[in-house]
Coordinates of C-alpha atoms and ligand atoms in Angstrom, one line a residue:
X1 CA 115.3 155.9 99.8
X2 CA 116.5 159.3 99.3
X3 CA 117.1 160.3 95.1
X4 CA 119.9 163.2 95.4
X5 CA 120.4 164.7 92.1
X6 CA 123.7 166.7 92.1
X7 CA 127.0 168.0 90.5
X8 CA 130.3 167.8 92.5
X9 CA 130.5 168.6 96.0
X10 CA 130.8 171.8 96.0
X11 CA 128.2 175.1 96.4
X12 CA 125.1 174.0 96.8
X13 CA 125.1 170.1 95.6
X14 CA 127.6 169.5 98.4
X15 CA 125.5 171.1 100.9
X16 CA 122.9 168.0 100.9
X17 CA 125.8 165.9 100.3
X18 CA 127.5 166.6 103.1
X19 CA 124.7 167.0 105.4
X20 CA 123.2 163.8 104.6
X21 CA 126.6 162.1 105.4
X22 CA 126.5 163.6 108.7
X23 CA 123.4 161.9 109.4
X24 CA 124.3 158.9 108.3
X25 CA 121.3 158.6 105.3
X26 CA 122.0 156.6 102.5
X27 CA 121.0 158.0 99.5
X28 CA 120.3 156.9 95.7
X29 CA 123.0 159.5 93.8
X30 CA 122.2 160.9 90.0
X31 CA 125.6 162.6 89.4
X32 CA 124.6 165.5 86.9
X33 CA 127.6 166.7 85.3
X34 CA 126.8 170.9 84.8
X35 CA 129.9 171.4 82.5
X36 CA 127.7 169.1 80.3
X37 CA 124.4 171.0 81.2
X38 CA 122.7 167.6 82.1
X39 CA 120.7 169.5 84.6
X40 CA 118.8 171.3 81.5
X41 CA 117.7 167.7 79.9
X42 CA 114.2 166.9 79.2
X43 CA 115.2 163.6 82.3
X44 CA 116.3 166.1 85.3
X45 CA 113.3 168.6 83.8
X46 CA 111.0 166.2 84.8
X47 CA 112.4 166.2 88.4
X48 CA 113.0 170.3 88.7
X49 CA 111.7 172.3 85.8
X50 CA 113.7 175.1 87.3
X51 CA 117.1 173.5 85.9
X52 CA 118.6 173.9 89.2
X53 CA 120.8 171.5 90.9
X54 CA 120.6 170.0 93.8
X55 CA 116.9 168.6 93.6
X56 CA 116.2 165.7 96.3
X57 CA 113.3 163.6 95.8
X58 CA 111.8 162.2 99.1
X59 CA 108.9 160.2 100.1
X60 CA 107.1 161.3 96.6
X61 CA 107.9 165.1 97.1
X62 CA 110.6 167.4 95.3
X63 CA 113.0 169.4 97.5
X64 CA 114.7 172.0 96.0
X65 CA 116.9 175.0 97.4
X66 CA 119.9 173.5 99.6
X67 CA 119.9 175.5 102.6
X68 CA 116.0 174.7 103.3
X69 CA 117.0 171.0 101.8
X70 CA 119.4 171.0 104.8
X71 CA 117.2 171.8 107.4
X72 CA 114.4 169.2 106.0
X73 CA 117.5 166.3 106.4
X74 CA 118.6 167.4 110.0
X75 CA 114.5 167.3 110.8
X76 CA 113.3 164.5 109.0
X77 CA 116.2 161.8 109.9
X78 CA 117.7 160.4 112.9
X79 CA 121.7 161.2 113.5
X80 CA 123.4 163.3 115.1
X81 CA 121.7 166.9 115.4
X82 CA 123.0 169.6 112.9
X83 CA 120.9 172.7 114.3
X84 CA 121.2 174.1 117.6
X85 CA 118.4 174.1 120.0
X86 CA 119.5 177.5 121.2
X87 CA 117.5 180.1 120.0
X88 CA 120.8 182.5 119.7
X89 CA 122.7 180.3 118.1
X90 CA 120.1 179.2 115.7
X91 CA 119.5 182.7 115.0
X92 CA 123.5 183.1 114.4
X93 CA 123.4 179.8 112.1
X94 CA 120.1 180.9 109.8
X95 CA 122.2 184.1 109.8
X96 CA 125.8 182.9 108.7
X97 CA 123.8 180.9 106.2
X98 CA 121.5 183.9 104.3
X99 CA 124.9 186.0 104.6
X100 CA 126.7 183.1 102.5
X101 CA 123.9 182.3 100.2
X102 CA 123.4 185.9 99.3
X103 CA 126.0 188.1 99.2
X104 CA 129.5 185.7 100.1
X105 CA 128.4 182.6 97.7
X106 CA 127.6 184.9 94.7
X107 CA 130.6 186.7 94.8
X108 CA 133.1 183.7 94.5
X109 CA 130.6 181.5 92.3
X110 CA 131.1 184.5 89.7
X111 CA 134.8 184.3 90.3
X112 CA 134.5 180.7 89.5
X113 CA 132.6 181.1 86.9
X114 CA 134.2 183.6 85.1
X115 CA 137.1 181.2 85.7
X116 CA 136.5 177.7 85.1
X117 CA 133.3 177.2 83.8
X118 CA 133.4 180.0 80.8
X119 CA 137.3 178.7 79.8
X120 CA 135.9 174.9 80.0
X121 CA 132.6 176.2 78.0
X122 CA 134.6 177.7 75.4
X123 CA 136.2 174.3 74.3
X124 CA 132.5 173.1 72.9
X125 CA 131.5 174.5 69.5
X126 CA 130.3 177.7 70.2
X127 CA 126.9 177.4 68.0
X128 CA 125.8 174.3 70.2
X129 CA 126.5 176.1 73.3
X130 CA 124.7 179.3 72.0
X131 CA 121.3 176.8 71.2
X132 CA 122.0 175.2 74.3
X133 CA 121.9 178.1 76.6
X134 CA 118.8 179.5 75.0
X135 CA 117.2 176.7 76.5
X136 CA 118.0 177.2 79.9
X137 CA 114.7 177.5 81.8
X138 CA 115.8 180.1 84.1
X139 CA 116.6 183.8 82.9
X140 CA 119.4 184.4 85.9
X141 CA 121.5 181.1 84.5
X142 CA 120.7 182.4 80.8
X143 CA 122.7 185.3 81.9
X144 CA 125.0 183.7 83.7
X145 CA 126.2 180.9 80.8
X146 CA 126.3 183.7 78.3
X147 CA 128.4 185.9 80.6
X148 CA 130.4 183.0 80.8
X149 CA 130.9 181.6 77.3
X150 CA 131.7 185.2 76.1
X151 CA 133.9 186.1 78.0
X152 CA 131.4 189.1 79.3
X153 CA 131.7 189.5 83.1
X154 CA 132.3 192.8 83.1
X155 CA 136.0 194.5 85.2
X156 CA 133.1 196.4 87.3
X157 CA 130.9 193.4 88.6
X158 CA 134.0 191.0 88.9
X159 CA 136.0 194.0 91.1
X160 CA 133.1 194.0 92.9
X161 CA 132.8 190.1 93.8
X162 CA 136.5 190.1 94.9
X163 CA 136.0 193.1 97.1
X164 CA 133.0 191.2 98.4
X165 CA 135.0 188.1 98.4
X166 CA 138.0 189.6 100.7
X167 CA 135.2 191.4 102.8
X168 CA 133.9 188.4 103.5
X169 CA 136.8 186.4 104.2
X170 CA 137.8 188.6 106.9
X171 CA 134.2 189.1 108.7
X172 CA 134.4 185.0 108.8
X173 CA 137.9 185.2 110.5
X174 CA 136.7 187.6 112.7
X175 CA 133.6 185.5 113.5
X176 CA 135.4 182.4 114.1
X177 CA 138.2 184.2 116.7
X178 CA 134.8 185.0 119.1
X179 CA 133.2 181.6 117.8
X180 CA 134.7 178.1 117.8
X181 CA 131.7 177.0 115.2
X182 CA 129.5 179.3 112.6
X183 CA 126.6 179.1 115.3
X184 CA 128.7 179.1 118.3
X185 CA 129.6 175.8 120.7
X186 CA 128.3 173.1 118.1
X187 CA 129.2 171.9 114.4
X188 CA 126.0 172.8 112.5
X189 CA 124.5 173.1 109.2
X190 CA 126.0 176.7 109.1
X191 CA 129.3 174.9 108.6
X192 CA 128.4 172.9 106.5
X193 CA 127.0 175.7 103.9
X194 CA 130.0 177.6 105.1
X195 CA 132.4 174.7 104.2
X196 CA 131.2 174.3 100.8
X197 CA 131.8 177.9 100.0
X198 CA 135.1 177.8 101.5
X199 CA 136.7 174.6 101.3
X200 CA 138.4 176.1 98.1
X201 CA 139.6 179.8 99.1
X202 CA 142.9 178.6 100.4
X203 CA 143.4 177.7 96.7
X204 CA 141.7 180.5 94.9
X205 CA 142.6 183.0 97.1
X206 CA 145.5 182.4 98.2
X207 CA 147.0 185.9 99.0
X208 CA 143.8 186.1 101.2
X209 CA 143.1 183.0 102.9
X210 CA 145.8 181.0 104.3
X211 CA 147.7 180.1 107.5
X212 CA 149.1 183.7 108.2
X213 CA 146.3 186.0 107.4
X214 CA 143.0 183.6 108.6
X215 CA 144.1 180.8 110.9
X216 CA 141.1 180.5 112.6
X217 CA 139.4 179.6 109.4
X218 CA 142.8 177.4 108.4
X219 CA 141.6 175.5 111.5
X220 CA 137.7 175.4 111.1
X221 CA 138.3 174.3 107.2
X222 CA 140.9 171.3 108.6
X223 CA 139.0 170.2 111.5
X224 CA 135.6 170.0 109.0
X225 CA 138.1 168.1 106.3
X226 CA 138.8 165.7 108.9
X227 CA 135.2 164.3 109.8
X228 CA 135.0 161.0 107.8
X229 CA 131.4 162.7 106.3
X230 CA 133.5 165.0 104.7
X231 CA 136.1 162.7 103.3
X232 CA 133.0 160.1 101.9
X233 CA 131.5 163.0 100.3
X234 CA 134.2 164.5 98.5
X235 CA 135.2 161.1 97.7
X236 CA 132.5 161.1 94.9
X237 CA 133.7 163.9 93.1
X238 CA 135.1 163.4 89.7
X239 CA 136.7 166.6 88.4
X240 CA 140.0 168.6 89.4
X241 CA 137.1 170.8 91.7
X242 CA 137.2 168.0 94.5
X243 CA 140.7 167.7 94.7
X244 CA 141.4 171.4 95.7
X245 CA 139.8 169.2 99.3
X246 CA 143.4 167.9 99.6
X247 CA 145.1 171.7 100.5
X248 CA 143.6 170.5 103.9
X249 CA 145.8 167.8 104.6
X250 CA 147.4 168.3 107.6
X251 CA 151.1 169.7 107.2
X252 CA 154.0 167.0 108.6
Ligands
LIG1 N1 119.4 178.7 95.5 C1 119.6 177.5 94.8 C2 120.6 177.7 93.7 C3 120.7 176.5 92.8 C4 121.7 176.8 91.7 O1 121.6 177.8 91.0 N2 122.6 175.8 91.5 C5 123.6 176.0 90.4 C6 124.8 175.1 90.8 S1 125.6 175.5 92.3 C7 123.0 175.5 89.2 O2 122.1 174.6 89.2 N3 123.4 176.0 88.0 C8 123.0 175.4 86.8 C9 123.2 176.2 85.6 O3 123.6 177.4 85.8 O4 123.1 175.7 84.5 C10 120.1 176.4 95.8 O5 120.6 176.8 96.8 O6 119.8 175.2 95.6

């Protein structure tokens, strides 16, 4: 049995998630709640010192990082294929997916971050935020909690992720006029990464994303929202992030 250990779907938990729905894999969920910092317990330590979430535990060995996570799950179980067996449009999929896990991804999780997680943060007492960030294993999130709880994402570096943001937003409206599908002909795992990312845009940037300026990716977000994988996965979210899903609904 599969051990997923993830937040909401959403970034990179829903990635596996989603993935694994596709296939049709059961899997044993630990829902780690991050506003809580669960994933920086001495219990999910054990599992991925890193403090990281996901983490998937299979067959004895820890998987960590979703995008590779993805890949093991299209490889190691039967279902329907979620990679295609064209070298050019696996090529176009492993390179939709680094451009959204380096450079699109980064930009709207500090957007988000900056926020929803800092305003939520700042509800907790700040001195038992403050000793619980200093134990956060990895330097990066260090920075990134502190940024957040105090307010300290600075006008140049969030200017920057929104310029990145609507950049980005318009090379994937491009793509997907050529392209029915991030790799090309077939739904892949370079929707899925792309779909976590984006699911939410239509709500966050609204002035950007939306049935005038990108219907293509209108369309590629509603026909992903449709699969019942999708609606199964986002059914086990628990916070107001998983119901930004329902902007998808189909308009009478
Ligand atoms: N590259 C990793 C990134 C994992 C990561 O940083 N996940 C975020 C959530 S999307 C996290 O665990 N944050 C915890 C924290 O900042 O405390 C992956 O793709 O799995």
């Amino acid at each position: 049995m599969v051990k997923l250990y993830h937040w909401e779907p959403n970034a990179n938990s829903g990635k596996p998630m989603l993935a694994l729905a596709e296939k049709g894999v059961p899997y044993e969920s630990h829902y780690l709640d991050l506003l809580q910092m669960d994933q920086h317990k001495p219990e999910y330590l054990a599992v991925n010192p890193d403090g990281t979430i996901p983490a998937m535990v299979h067959e004895g060995r820890v998987l960590t990082e979703s995008t590779p996570m993805m890949e093991y799950v299209d490889a190691m179980f039967d279902g329907p294929p979620l990679r295609p067996t064209d070298p050019k449009e696996r090529w176009r999929m492993r390179w939709w997916m680094r451009y959204f896990d380096a450079y699109f991804g980064p930009s709207v999780s500090m957007i988000g971050w900056n926020v929803f997680v800092g305003p939520t943060a700042r509800q907790r007492d700040p001195e038992e935020m403050k000793a619980a960030i200093e134990k956060i294993p990895l330097e990066s999130r260090r920075i990134a909690w502190r940024k957040a709880l105090f307010n300290e994402f600075t006008e140049e570096e969030l200017a920057e992720s929104r310029r990145r943001t609507i950049f980005s937003i318009d090379a994937l409206e491009k793509h997907l006029t050529k392209h029915k599908f991030i790799a090309g002909e077939s739904y892949t795992l370079g929707d899925i990464n792309g779909f976590n990312l984006a699911y939410a845009l239509p709500f966050s940037q609204a002035d950007h994303c939306n049935d005038e300026k990108t219907p293509k990716i209108m369309a590629w977000l509603r026909w992903i929202y449709a699969r019942p994988a999708t609606k199964e996965t986002w059914a086990k979210g628990r916070t107001e992030l998983a119901s930004r899903l329902k902007m998808l609904e189909p308009k009478n």
